[in-house]
């Protein structure tokens, strides 16, 4: 998934799940391919 991003950042993002992250994930989920590219 996050090949370009650092594994540490991805882990921190997963651990720190805030309401803003949920909204971001929701928007990214709609984008679909964009989510995988950015994430």
Short mmCIF file of C-alpha atoms in Angstrom, two decimals:
data_model
loop_
_atom_site.label_atom_id
_atom_site.label_comp_id
_atom_site.label_asym_id
_atom_site.label_seq_id
_atom_site.Cartn_x
_atom_site.Cartn_y
_atom_site.Cartn_z
CA UNK A 1 0.00 0.00 0.00
CA UNK A 2 2.37 2.70 1.23
CA UNK A 3 5.47 1.74 -0.68
CA UNK A 4 6.75 5.29 -1.06
CA UNK A 5 5.83 6.33 2.46
CA UNK A 6 7.77 5.21 5.51
CA UNK A 7 6.39 2.22 7.42
CA UNK A 8 6.77 4.22 10.64
CA UNK A 9 4.54 7.01 9.38
CA UNK A 10 1.94 4.52 8.23
CA UNK A 11 1.98 2.80 11.63
CA UNK A 12 1.68 6.08 13.49
CA UNK A 13 -1.25 7.09 11.32
CA UNK A 14 -2.97 3.79 12.05
CA UNK A 15 -2.42 4.11 15.79
CA UNK A 16 -3.48 7.75 15.90
CA UNK A 17 -6.98 7.59 14.49
CA UNK A 18 -8.72 10.91 15.02
CA UNK A 19 -12.01 12.22 13.69
CA UNK A 20 -10.05 14.18 11.07
CA UNK A 21 -8.31 11.00 9.93
CA UNK A 22 -11.67 9.26 9.67
CA UNK A 23 -12.99 12.04 7.45
CA UNK A 24 -9.79 11.96 5.39
CA UNK A 25 -10.08 8.20 5.01
CA UNK A 26 -13.71 8.60 4.00
CA UNK A 27 -12.80 11.10 1.29
CA UNK A 28 -9.85 8.98 0.20
CA UNK A 29 -12.10 5.91 0.12
CA UNK A 30 -14.30 7.71 -2.39
CA UNK A 31 -11.26 8.53 -4.51
CA UNK A 32 -10.11 4.94 -4.39
CA UNK A 33 -7.09 4.90 -6.64
CA UNK A 34 -6.01 8.30 -5.36
CA UNK A 35 -5.92 6.88 -1.83
CA UNK A 36 -3.51 4.13 -2.80
CA UNK A 37 -1.35 6.57 -4.75
CA UNK A 38 -1.17 9.19 -2.00
CA UNK A 39 -1.16 6.73 0.88
#
